[in-house]
Amino acid sequence: MESNNGQNGDAPVIAIDGVTKTYQMGEVAVHALRGVSLAIHSGEYVAIIGASGSGKSTLMNIIGLLDRPTSGTYAIRGQEVGQLGKSEQADIRNREIGFVFQRFNLLPRTSAQAQVELPLFYAGITGTKARRRAVDALTRVGLGERIDHRPDQLSGGQQQRVAIARALVTQPSLLLADEPTGALDSKTTAEILDLFDELHAQGLTLVVVTHEHSVAERAGRVITVSDGAIVGDALAAQPTPAVTATNGFGSVLPTLSPARTAVAQ
């Protein structure tokens, strides 16, 4: 993959080059990733799909700064982050990446608003500003009338919307969703995917990791992982259009660059 020009404003949100990940299981070396390279640009909606054991979860963990590569480089907006210390990675993770998981990971006795405020607390944002941003994020996902509801007062789809609002409240560069519809029925799955379409249309950069083709097909670009390598990287037949305007909080986003073909070493 060609290197970027060093200008953070022009750099991809995600740039991975020649990344490997090897786990040592006793005397056996397990190669989870084998020289993966890819770039994801601002405003893209990307699905990463693969079977269990394909390496897609390892790739997601590296993108999310939950694991570090054995070799290769990883940059977020032009800054090399793959080999930073844990505290530096945690700061970048909280600032740049919003996470959505299959399990909602909500605190059981806590209101939706307080759930969404939690990442802001770790970012040093409290008080009126935190409350306003939490309400704005909940309104953005359609829960503006349920800010005081606890998880046991919400449906599964509504709980996932709270989790999405929590991921959005820090105004991240990237929303990273790991099997976000895995615990939902088909109707609620469609509603969450419709919400992702809306967020993408507002200019948000999304990466959805899934094993379901019906979920991956909603993205504008589909990356297929098998045996630790990228074996497919293609634009969807009818990608959801991205509007390069704002990220939903008033910040102007860069123009979407054409998807680059990922290179599997």
Coordinates of C-alpha atoms in Angstrom, one line a residue:
M1 CA 0.0 0.0 0.0
E2 CA 1.3 3.5 -0.9
S3 CA 2.2 5.6 2.1
N4 CA 0.2 8.8 2.8
N5 CA 1.7 12.2 2.3
G6 CA 2.1 12.9 6.0
Q7 CA -0.6 15.5 6.1
N8 CA -3.0 14.4 8.9
G9 CA -5.9 16.2 7.1
D10 CA -5.3 14.1 4.0
A11 CA -4.5 10.8 5.7
P12 CA -6.9 7.9 5.8
V13 CA -8.7 7.5 9.1
I14 CA -7.2 4.0 9.2
A15 CA -4.0 2.9 7.4
I16 CA -2.7 -0.6 8.0
D17 CA 0.4 -1.8 6.2
G18 CA 1.9 -5.3 6.3
V19 CA 0.4 -6.2 9.6
T20 CA 0.9 -9.6 11.1
K21 CA -0.3 -11.1 14.3
T22 CA 1.2 -14.3 15.7
Y23 CA 0.1 -16.0 19.0
Q24 CA 2.4 -18.5 20.6
M25 CA 0.4 -21.5 21.9
G26 CA 3.1 -23.6 23.6
E27 CA 5.5 -24.6 20.9
V28 CA 3.0 -23.8 18.2
A29 CA 2.9 -20.4 16.4
V30 CA -0.6 -19.5 15.3
H31 CA -0.6 -16.9 12.5
A32 CA -3.9 -15.0 13.0
L33 CA -3.0 -12.2 10.5
R34 CA -0.6 -12.6 7.6
G35 CA 0.6 -9.3 6.1
V36 CA -2.7 -7.4 6.0
S37 CA -2.7 -4.0 4.4
L38 CA -5.7 -1.7 4.0
A39 CA -6.8 2.0 4.1
I40 CA -10.2 3.3 5.2
H41 CA -11.0 6.9 4.4
S42 CA -13.3 9.4 6.1
G43 CA -16.9 8.8 5.3
E44 CA -16.6 5.2 4.2
Y45 CA -19.0 2.5 5.4
V46 CA -17.0 -0.7 5.4
A47 CA -18.0 -4.3 6.4
I48 CA -15.3 -6.8 7.3
I49 CA -16.7 -10.3 6.9
G50 CA -15.3 -13.7 7.5
A51 CA -16.0 -17.1 9.1
S52 CA -15.0 -18.0 12.7
G53 CA -11.3 -18.3 12.8
S54 CA -10.7 -16.2 9.7
G55 CA -8.8 -13.5 11.5
K56 CA -11.5 -10.8 11.3
S57 CA -11.8 -10.5 15.1
T58 CA -8.0 -10.1 15.4
L59 CA -8.1 -7.4 12.7
M60 CA -10.9 -5.7 14.6
N61 CA -9.0 -5.8 17.9
I62 CA -5.9 -4.2 16.2
I63 CA -8.0 -1.5 14.5
G64 CA -9.7 -0.8 17.9
L65 CA -6.3 -0.7 19.7
L66 CA -7.4 -3.6 21.9
D67 CA -4.3 -5.6 20.6
R68 CA -1.1 -4.7 18.9
P69 CA 0.4 -6.2 15.7
T70 CA 3.4 -8.5 15.8
S71 CA 4.8 -6.6 12.8
G72 CA 3.7 -4.0 10.3
T73 CA 2.4 -0.5 10.9
Y74 CA -0.9 1.0 11.9
A75 CA -1.8 4.7 11.7
I76 CA -4.9 6.7 12.6
R77 CA -5.2 9.9 10.7
G78 CA -1.5 9.8 9.9
Q79 CA -0.3 9.0 13.4
E80 CA 1.4 5.7 14.0
V81 CA -0.4 4.1 16.9
G82 CA 0.3 0.3 16.7
Q83 CA 3.3 0.3 19.1
L84 CA 2.4 3.1 21.4
G85 CA 2.3 2.5 25.2
K86 CA -1.0 1.3 26.8
S87 CA -1.9 4.7 28.3
E88 CA -1.3 6.5 25.0
Q89 CA -3.3 3.9 23.1
A90 CA -6.1 4.2 25.7
D91 CA -6.2 8.0 25.2
I92 CA -6.4 7.7 21.4
R93 CA -9.0 4.9 21.7
N94 CA -11.3 7.0 23.8
R95 CA -10.8 10.0 21.5
E96 CA -10.8 8.5 18.1
I97 CA -12.9 5.2 18.2
G98 CA -16.4 4.6 19.3
F99 CA -17.2 0.9 20.0
V100 CA -20.5 -1.0 19.5
F101 CA -20.5 -4.7 20.6
Q102 CA -22.9 -7.6 20.2
R103 CA -23.7 -7.4 23.9
F104 CA -24.8 -4.0 24.9
N105 CA -22.6 -3.7 28.0
L106 CA -24.9 -1.3 29.8
L107 CA -24.9 -0.7 33.5
P108 CA -28.1 -2.3 34.9
R109 CA -29.3 0.4 37.3
T110 CA -28.2 3.4 35.3
S111 CA -30.2 5.7 33.1
A112 CA -29.6 6.0 29.3
Q113 CA -28.2 9.5 29.8
A114 CA -25.8 8.5 32.5
Q115 CA -24.6 5.5 30.3
V116 CA -23.8 7.9 27.4
E117 CA -22.1 10.4 29.7
L118 CA -19.6 7.8 31.0
P119 CA -17.0 8.1 28.1
L120 CA -17.1 11.9 28.5
F121 CA -16.2 11.5 32.2
Y122 CA -13.0 9.6 31.2
A123 CA -12.3 12.3 28.6
G124 CA -12.5 15.0 31.4
I125 CA -15.9 16.4 30.2
T126 CA -18.5 16.7 33.0
G127 CA -21.4 18.8 34.1
T128 CA -23.7 20.7 31.8
K129 CA -21.6 20.1 28.7
A130 CA -21.6 16.3 29.3
R131 CA -25.3 16.2 29.9
R132 CA -26.0 18.3 26.7
R133 CA -23.8 16.1 24.6
A134 CA -25.4 12.9 26.0
V135 CA -28.9 14.1 25.3
D136 CA -27.9 15.2 21.7
A137 CA -26.4 11.7 21.1
L138 CA -29.5 9.9 22.4
T139 CA -31.7 12.2 20.3
R140 CA -29.5 11.4 17.3
V141 CA -30.3 7.7 17.6
G142 CA -34.0 8.2 18.2
L143 CA -34.1 8.0 22.1
G144 CA -34.5 11.6 23.0
E145 CA -37.7 10.8 24.9
R146 CA -36.1 7.9 26.9
I147 CA -33.0 9.5 28.4
D148 CA -34.1 8.6 32.0
H149 CA -34.9 4.9 31.2
R150 CA -32.8 2.1 32.6
P151 CA -31.9 -0.9 30.5
D152 CA -34.7 -3.1 32.0
Q153 CA -37.1 -0.4 30.7
L154 CA -35.8 -0.6 27.1
S155 CA -36.1 -3.2 24.4
G156 CA -33.1 -4.9 22.9
G157 CA -33.0 -2.6 20.0
Q158 CA -33.3 0.4 22.2
Q159 CA -30.5 -0.8 24.4
Q160 CA -28.3 -1.2 21.3
R161 CA -29.2 2.4 20.4
V162 CA -28.0 3.5 23.8
A163 CA -24.8 1.7 23.1
I164 CA -24.5 3.4 19.8
A165 CA -25.2 6.8 21.3
R166 CA -22.5 6.1 23.9
A167 CA -20.1 5.3 21.1
L168 CA -20.9 8.5 19.3
V169 CA -20.8 10.9 22.2
T170 CA -17.1 11.5 22.1
Q171 CA -17.4 12.5 18.4
P172 CA -15.0 9.8 17.2
S173 CA -13.2 9.5 13.9
L174 CA -14.5 6.0 13.5
L175 CA -17.5 3.9 14.7
L176 CA -16.3 0.3 15.1
A177 CA -19.1 -2.3 15.5
D178 CA -18.4 -5.9 16.3
E179 CA -21.4 -8.2 15.3
P180 CA -23.8 -5.3 16.3
T181 CA -26.9 -7.2 15.4
G182 CA -25.9 -10.6 16.6
A183 CA -28.2 -10.5 19.7
L184 CA -31.2 -9.0 17.8
D185 CA -34.2 -10.4 16.0
S186 CA -34.6 -9.7 12.2
K187 CA -36.9 -6.7 12.7
T188 CA -34.7 -5.0 15.2
T189 CA -31.6 -5.9 13.1
A190 CA -33.2 -4.0 10.1
E191 CA -33.8 -1.0 12.4
I192 CA -30.2 -0.9 13.6
L193 CA -28.9 -1.2 10.0
D194 CA -31.2 1.6 9.0
L195 CA -29.7 3.7 11.8
F196 CA -26.2 2.9 10.5
D197 CA -27.3 4.1 7.0
E198 CA -28.5 7.3 8.5
L199 CA -25.3 7.9 10.4
H200 CA -23.3 7.1 7.3
A201 CA -25.4 9.6 5.3
Q202 CA -24.4 12.2 7.9
G203 CA -20.7 11.6 7.1
L204 CA -19.7 9.2 9.9
T205 CA -17.0 6.6 9.1
L206 CA -18.2 3.1 10.0
V207 CA -16.5 -0.3 10.1
V208 CA -18.9 -3.2 10.9
V209 CA -17.3 -6.7 11.6
T210 CA -19.8 -9.5 10.9
H211 CA -20.1 -13.0 9.6
E212 CA -23.6 -12.3 8.1
H213 CA -23.7 -11.5 4.4
S214 CA -27.0 -9.7 4.8
V215 CA -25.4 -7.3 7.2
A216 CA -22.2 -6.8 5.1
E217 CA -24.3 -6.0 2.0
R218 CA -25.6 -2.8 3.6
A219 CA -22.1 -1.3 3.6
G220 CA -20.6 0.5 0.7
R221 CA -17.4 -1.6 0.7
V222 CA -17.0 -5.2 1.7
I223 CA -13.6 -6.7 2.9
T224 CA -13.4 -10.5 3.1
V225 CA -10.9 -12.1 5.5
S226 CA -9.9 -15.8 5.3
D227 CA -7.0 -17.6 6.9
G228 CA -5.5 -14.3 8.2
A229 CA -5.5 -12.5 4.9
I230 CA -7.7 -10.2 2.9
V231 CA -9.0 -12.2 0.0
G232 CA -11.6 -9.8 -1.2
D233 CA -12.1 -6.0 -1.2
A234 CA -14.8 -4.6 -3.3
L235 CA -17.3 -1.8 -3.5
A236 CA -20.9 -3.0 -2.9
A237 CA -23.1 -3.2 -5.9
Q238 CA -25.4 -0.5 -4.6
P239 CA -23.5 1.3 -1.8
T240 CA -25.3 3.6 0.5
P241 CA -24.4 7.2 -0.5
A242 CA -22.2 9.1 1.9
V243 CA -22.8 12.8 2.3
T244 CA -19.6 14.7 3.1
A245 CA -21.0 17.5 5.2
T246 CA -20.8 17.1 9.0
N247 CA -20.4 14.4 11.5
G248 CA -23.7 15.2 13.1
F249 CA -22.2 17.5 15.7
G250 CA -21.4 20.4 13.4
S251 CA -17.8 19.4 12.4
V252 CA -17.1 19.4 8.7
L253 CA -15.7 16.2 7.4
P254 CA -13.2 15.7 4.5
T255 CA -14.4 14.6 1.1
L256 CA -14.7 10.8 0.8
S257 CA -11.8 9.3 -1.2
P258 CA -12.3 6.4 -3.5
A259 CA -11.9 3.0 -1.7
R260 CA -8.4 1.6 -2.2
T261 CA -7.9 -2.0 -3.0
A262 CA -6.5 -3.8 0.1
V263 CA -3.4 -5.9 -0.4
A264 CA -3.1 -9.3 1.1
Q265 CA 0.6 -10.3 1.4

